[in-house]
Coordinates of C-alpha atoms in Angstrom, one line a residue:
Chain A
X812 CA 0.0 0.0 0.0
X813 CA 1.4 3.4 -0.9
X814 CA 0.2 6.6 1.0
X815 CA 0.3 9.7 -1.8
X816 CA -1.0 12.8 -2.1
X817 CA 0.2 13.1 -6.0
X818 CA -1.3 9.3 -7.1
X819 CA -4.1 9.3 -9.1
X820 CA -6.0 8.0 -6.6
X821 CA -5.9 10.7 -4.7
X822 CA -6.3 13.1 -7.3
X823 CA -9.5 11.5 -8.1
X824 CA -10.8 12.1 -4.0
X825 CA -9.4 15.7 -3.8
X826 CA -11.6 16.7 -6.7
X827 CA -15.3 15.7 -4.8
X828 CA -17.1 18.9 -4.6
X829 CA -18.5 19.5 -1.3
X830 CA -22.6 19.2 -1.1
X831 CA -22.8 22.3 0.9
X832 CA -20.2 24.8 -1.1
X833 CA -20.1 22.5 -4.7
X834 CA -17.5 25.2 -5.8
X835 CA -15.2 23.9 -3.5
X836 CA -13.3 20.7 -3.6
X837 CA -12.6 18.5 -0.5
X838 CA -9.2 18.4 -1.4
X839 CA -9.2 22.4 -1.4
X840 CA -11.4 22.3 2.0
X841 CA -8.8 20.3 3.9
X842 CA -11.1 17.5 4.9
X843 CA -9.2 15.0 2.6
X844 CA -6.7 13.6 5.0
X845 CA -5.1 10.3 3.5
X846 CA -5.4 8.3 0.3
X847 CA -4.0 5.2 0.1
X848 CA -3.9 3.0 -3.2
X849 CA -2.4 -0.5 -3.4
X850 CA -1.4 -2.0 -7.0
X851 CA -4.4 -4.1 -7.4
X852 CA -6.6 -1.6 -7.9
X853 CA -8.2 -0.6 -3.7
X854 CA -8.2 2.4 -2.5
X855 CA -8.8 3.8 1.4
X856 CA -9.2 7.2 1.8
X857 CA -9.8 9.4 5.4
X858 CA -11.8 12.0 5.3
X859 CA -12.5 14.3 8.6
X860 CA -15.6 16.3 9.4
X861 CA -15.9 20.2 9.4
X862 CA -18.2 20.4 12.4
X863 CA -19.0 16.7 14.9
X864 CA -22.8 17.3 13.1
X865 CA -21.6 17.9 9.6
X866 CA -24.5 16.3 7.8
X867 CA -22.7 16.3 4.6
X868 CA -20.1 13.5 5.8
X869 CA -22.8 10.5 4.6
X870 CA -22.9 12.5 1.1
X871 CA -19.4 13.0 0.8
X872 CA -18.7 9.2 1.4
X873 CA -21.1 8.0 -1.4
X874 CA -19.7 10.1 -3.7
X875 CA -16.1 9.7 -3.0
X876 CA -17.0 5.9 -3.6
X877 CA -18.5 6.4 -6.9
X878 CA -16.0 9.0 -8.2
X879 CA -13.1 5.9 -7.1
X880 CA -15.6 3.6 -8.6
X881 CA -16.1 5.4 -12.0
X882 CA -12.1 5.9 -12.0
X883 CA -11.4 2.0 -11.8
X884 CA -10.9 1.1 -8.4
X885 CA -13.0 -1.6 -7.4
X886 CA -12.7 -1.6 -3.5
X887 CA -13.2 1.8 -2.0
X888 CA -13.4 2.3 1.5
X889 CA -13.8 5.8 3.4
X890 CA -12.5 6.1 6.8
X891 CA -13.5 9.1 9.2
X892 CA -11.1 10.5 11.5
X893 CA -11.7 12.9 14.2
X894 CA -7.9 13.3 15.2
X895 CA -6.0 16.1 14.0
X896 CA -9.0 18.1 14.8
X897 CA -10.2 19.8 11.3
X898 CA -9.2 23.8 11.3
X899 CA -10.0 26.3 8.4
X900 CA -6.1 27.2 8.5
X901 CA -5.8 23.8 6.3
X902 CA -8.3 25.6 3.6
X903 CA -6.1 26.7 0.3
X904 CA -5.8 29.8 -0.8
X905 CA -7.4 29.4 -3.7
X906 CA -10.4 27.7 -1.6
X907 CA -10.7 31.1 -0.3
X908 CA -10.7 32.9 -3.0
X909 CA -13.4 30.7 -4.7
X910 CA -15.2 31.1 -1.7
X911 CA -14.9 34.8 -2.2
X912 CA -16.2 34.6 -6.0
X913 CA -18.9 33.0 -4.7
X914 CA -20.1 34.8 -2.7
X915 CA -19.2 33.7 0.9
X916 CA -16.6 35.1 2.9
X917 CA -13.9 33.3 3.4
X918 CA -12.3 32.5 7.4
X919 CA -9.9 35.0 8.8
X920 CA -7.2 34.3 10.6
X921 CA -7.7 32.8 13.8
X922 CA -7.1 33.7 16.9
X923 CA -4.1 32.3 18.7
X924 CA -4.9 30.3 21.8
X925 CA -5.4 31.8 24.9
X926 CA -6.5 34.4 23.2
X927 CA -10.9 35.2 23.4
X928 CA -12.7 33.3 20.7
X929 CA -14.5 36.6 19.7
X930 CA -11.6 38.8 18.7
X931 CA -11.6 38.6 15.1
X932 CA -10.6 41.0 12.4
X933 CA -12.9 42.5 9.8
X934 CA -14.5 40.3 7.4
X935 CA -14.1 41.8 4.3
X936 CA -17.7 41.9 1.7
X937 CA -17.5 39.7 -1.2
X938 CA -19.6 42.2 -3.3
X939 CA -18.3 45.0 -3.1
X940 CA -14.9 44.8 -1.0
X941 CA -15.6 46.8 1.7
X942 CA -14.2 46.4 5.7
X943 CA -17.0 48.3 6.9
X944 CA -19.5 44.7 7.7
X945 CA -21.2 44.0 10.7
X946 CA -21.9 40.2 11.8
X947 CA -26.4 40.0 12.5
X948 CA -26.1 36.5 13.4
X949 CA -23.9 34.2 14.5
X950 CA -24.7 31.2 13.1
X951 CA -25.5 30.7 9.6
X952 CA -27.4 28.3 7.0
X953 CA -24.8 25.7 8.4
X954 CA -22.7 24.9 10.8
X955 CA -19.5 26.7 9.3
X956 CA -20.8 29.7 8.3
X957 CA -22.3 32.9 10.0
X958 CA -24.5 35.9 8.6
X959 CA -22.8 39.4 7.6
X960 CA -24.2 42.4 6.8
X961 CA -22.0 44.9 4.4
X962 CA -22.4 48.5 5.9
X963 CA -21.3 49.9 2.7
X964 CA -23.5 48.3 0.0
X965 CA -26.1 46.9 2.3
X966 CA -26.3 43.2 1.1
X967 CA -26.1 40.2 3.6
X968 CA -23.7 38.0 3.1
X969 CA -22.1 34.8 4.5
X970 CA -19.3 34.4 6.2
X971 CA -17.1 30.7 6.7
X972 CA -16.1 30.9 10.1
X973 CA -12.6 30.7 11.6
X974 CA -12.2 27.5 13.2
Chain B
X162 CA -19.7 1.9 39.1
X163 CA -19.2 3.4 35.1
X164 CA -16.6 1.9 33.6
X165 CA -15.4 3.2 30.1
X166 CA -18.5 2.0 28.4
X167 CA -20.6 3.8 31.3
X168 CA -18.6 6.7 31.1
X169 CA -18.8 7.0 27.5
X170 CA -22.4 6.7 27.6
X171 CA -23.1 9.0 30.1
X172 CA -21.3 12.3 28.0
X173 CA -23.1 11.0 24.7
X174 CA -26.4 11.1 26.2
X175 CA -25.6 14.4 28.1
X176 CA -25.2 15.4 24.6
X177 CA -28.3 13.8 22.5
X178 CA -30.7 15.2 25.4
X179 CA -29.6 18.4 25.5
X180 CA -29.8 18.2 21.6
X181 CA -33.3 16.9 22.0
X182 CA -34.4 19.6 24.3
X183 CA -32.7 22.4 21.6
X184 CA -34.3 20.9 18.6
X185 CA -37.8 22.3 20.3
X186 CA -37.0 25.6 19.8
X187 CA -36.8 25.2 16.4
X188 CA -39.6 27.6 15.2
X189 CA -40.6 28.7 18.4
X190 CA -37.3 30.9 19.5
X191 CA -38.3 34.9 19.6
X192 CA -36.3 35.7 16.3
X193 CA -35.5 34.0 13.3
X194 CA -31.7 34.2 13.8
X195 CA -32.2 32.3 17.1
X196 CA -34.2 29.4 15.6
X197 CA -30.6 28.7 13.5
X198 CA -28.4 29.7 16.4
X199 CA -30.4 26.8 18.7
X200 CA -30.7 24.5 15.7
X201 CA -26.7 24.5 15.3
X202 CA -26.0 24.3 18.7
X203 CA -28.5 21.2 18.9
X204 CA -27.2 19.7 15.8
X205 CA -23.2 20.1 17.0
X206 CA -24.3 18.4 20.3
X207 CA -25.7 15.7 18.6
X208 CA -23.1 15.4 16.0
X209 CA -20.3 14.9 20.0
X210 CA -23.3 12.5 21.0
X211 CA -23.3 10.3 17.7
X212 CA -19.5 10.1 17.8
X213 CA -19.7 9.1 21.6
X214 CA -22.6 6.8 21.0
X215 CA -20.9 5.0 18.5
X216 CA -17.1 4.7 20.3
X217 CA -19.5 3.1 23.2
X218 CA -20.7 0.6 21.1
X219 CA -18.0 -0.4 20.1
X220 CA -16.5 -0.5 23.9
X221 CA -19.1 -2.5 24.8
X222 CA -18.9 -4.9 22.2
X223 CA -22.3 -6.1 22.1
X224 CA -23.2 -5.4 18.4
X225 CA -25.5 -2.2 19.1
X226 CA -24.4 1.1 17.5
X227 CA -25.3 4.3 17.4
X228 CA -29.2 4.1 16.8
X229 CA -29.3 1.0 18.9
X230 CA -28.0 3.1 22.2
X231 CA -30.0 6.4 20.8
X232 CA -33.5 4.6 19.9
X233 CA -34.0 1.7 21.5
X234 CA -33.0 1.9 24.9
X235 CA -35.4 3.2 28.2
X236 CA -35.0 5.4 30.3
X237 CA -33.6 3.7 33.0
X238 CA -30.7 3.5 30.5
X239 CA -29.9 7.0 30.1
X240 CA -27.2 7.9 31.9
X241 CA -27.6 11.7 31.3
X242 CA -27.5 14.0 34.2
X243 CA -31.2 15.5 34.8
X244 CA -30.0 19.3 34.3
X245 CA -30.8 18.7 30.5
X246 CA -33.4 16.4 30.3
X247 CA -36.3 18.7 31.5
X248 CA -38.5 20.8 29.9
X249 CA -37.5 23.8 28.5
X250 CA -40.5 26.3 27.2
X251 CA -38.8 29.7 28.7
X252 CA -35.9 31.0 26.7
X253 CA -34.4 32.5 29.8
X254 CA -34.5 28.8 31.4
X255 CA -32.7 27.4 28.3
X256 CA -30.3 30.5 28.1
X257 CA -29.3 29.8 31.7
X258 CA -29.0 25.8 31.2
X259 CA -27.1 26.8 28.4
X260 CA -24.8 28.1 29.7
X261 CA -24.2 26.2 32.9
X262 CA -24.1 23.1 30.5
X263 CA -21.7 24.8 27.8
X264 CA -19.1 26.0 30.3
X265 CA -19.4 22.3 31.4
X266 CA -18.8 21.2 28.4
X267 CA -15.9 23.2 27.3
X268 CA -14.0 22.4 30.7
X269 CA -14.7 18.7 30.5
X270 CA -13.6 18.5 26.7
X271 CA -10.7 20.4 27.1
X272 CA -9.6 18.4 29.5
X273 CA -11.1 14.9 27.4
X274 CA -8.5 16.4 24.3
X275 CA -5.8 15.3 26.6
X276 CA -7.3 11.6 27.4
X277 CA -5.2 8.9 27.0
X278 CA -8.1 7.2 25.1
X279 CA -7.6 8.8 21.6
X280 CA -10.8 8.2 20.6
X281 CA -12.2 10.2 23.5
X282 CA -9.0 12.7 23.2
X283 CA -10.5 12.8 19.2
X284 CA -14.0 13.2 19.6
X285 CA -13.5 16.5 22.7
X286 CA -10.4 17.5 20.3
X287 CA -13.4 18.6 17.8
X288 CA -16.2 19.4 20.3
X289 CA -14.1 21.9 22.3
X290 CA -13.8 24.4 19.6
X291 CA -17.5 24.1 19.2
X292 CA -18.9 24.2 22.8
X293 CA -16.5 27.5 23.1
X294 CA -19.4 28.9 20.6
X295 CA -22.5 27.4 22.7
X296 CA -20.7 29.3 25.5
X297 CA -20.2 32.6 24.1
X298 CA -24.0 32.3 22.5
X299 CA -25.7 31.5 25.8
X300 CA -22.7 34.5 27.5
X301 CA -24.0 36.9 25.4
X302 CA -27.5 36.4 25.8
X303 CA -27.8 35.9 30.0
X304 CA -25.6 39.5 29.6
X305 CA -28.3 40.9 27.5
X306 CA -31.1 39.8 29.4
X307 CA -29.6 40.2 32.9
X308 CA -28.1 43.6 32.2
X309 CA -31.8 44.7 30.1
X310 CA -35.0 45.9 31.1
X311 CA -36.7 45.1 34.6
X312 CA -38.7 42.4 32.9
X313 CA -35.7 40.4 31.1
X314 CA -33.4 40.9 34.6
X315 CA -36.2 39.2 36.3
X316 CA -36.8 36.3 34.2
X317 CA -33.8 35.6 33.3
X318 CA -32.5 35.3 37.0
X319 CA -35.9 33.7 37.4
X320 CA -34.4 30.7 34.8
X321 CA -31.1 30.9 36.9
X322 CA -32.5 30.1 39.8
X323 CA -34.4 27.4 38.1
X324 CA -31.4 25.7 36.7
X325 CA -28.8 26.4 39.1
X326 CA -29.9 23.4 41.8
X327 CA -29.7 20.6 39.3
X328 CA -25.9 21.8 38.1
X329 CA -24.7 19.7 40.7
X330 CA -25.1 16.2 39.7
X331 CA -22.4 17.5 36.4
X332 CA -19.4 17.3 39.0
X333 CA -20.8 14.3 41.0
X334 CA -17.6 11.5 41.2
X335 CA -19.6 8.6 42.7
X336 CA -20.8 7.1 39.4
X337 CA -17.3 6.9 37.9
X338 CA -15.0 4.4 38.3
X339 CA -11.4 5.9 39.4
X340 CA -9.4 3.8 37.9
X341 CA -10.7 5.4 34.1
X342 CA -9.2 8.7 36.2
X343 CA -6.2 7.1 37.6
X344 CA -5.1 5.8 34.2
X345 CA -5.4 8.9 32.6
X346 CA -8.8 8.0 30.4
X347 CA -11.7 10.5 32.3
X348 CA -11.8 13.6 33.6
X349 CA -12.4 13.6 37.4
X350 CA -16.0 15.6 37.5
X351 CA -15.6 17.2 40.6
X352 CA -12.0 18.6 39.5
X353 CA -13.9 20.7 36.9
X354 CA -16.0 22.6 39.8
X355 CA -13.9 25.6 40.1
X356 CA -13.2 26.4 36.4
X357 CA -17.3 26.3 35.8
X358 CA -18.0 28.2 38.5
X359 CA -15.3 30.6 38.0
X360 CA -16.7 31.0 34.2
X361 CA -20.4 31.2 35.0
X362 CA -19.8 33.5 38.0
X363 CA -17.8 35.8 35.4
X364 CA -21.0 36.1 33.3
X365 CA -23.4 36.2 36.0
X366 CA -21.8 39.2 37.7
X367 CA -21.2 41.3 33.9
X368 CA -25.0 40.5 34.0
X369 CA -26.2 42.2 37.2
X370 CA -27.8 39.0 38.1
X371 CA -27.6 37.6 41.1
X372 CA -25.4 34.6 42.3
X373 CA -28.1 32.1 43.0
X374 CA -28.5 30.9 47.0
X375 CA -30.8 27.7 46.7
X376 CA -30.3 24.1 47.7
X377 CA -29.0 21.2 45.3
X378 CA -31.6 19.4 44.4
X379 CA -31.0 15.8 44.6
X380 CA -30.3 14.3 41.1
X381 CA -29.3 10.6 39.9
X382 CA -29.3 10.3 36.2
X383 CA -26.0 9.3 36.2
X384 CA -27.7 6.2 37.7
X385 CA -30.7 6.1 35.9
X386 CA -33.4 7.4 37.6
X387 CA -34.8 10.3 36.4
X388 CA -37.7 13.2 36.4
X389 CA -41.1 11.7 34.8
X390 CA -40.0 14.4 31.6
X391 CA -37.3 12.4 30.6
X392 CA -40.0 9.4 29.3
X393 CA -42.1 12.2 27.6
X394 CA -38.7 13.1 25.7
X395 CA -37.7 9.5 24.6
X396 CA -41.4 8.6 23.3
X397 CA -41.2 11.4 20.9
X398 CA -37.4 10.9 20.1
X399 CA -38.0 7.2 19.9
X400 CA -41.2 6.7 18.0
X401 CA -39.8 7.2 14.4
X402 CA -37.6 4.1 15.1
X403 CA -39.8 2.2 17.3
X404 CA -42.7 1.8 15.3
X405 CA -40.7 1.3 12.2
X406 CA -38.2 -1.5 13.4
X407 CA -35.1 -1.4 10.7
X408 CA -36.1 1.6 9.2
X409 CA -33.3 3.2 6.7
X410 CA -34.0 6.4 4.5

């Protein structure tokens, strides 16, 4: 068995869209952990949630298995795994700035530890690029995002949440 | 005494009836914001209470998982302390449960994410960065309430003093078995006393509320006898499963 993160195997995983954000990848979101392909053709992959109550894990397992699947492999299995705790600092760049195309602001920095959970810098709009945004509500349409309000052009927008 | 199976079981169904309990809200919380804000919260405790669920399963090594332990057990079963298991119809109440049951949560996981089981070190590795969120959710609102208008100071000290006598049984050591604490596995409950207090105390005071003085009431979920509400919470939670043996979507 041979651990890659270049193999087609894993190539193959990292592309998956994610149900809830399906312009990002999982590859791109971090939650791809481990692929591991032998030369007969099985693959295991770990995955790890966002949240403990992510809802999309189930979804994301079925469709890792039939991307595999549809790319040859004929024994798939997905593993979850809770240690390493997941973190937004493990989100690519250019998952953030898709994020930001898409409308959703991406996570901020967080903040170091020791530090209170609620100091955060500005989250910047994704229309129209302004600092001046004000949060209305904490928690969002899911688990990893909350609901911002732009001061300058008034629209709402959401916000991934450092974590 | 609780072994690790017992322990386990106990912080998973801490978790899956205070998710219960939140999941009411849903619809009926005074703004629309706070219908998602209680429907996350819920759904992050029972996303800790599936994980724990099914790592007790598998401890116990008796072919039930998740569902199994969630669905078809009674309630002499439930090991969950009976701070979350009541009813919860006045959003002070649940602000005030909140938040003696989040600062719980995020003292006994913190200290879990250093267990030498790693699933249990895995499992409160996650959670603590969530519960720190149920904390400052439930902080913000007992400050809002407390330190507001004669009506809101009133009843939400009136849902302090409601919730503060059951807090208790959450730092209770008999039911544990101190070896799990000896080899490094649990967290001894009562050694989480003064970091809770300390916490709540902070939000209480920033509130203008008042430290409550009442007696403990006496509380032994963690051995399975609970209030009568606890049966009225599984028959709805159960039904669904229950009447529909095997049941998959």
């Amino acid at each position: 068995m041979v651990t890659t993160t270049t193999g087609r195997a894993w190539g193959v995983a990292a592309a998956v869209l994610d149900p809830e954000l399906p312009v990002l990848t999982i590859g791109e979101l971090g939650i791809l952990r481990d692929v591991v392909e032998d030369d007969r053709g099985r693959v295991h992959v770990q995955i790890t949630p966002t949240y403990s109550g992510c809802p999309a894990m189930e979804t994301i397992r079925e469709e890792l298995v039939e991307a595999l699947t549809r790319a040859g492999y004929w024994h798939v299995d997905v593993e979850f795994v809770l240690a390493p705790a997941w973190t937004t600092d493990w989100m690519t760049a250019e998952a953030r700035t898709k994020l930001s195309t898409y409308g959703v602001a991406p996570p901020v920095p967080r903040p170091r530890a020791g530090e209170p959970v609620l100091l955060q810098i500005s989250v910047r709009c994704p229309q129209c690029g302004s600092l001046d945004t004000q949060e209305s509500s904490r928690f969002g349409s899911t688990a990893c995002k909350s609901l911002w309000v732009c001061r300058e052009c008034r629209e709402p927008f959401d916000h991934f949440k450092s974590h | 005494m609780a072994g690790l199976f017992g322990y386990t079981l106990a912080l998973a169904d801490d978790a899956l009836i205070s998710a219960q309990r939140m999941s009411w809200w849903i619809s009926r919380a005074p703004q629309l914001e706070e219908d998602v804000a209680l429907a996350n919260i819920g759904l992050d405790q029972l996303g800790q209470a599936r994980l724990l669920l099914a790592y007790a399963g598998e401890v116990e090594a008796a072919g039930r998982g998740e569902d199994d332990l969630a669905y078809l057990r009674d309630e002499r079963e439930f090991r969950n302390v009976c701070l979350v298991e009541r009813e919860q119809t006045d959003f002070g109440v649940t602000m005030a449960r909140l938040l003696i049951f989040s600062a719980w949560q995020c003292e006994l996981y913190a200290a879990l994410s250093r267990s030498a089981d790693a699933t249990l070190a895995g499992v409160a590795g996650k959670a603590v960065k969530e519960v720190a969120y149920h904390l400052d959710h439930a902080s913000r609102w007992v400050v809002r309430l407390g330190d507001g208008t004669d009506v809101s100071h009133q009843r939400m000290q009136a849902g302090l003093d409601a919730e503060w006598p059951w807090a208790a049984e959450l730092f209770d050591d008999a039911f544990l078995d101190t070896g799990l604490v000896d080899s490094g596995v649990a967290a001894l409950p009562s050694s989480l006393r003064d970091a809770v207090d300390a916490g709540v105390s902070a939000v209480i005071d920033e509130a203008t509320l008042t430290r409550p003085d009442v007696a403990t009431h006496y509380s032994a979920g963690r051995d399975g006898r609970h209030t009568e509400q606890l049966g009225f919470l599984l028959a709805e939670m159960q039904h669904l499963a229950r009447s529909h043996p095997g049941a998959t979507w």
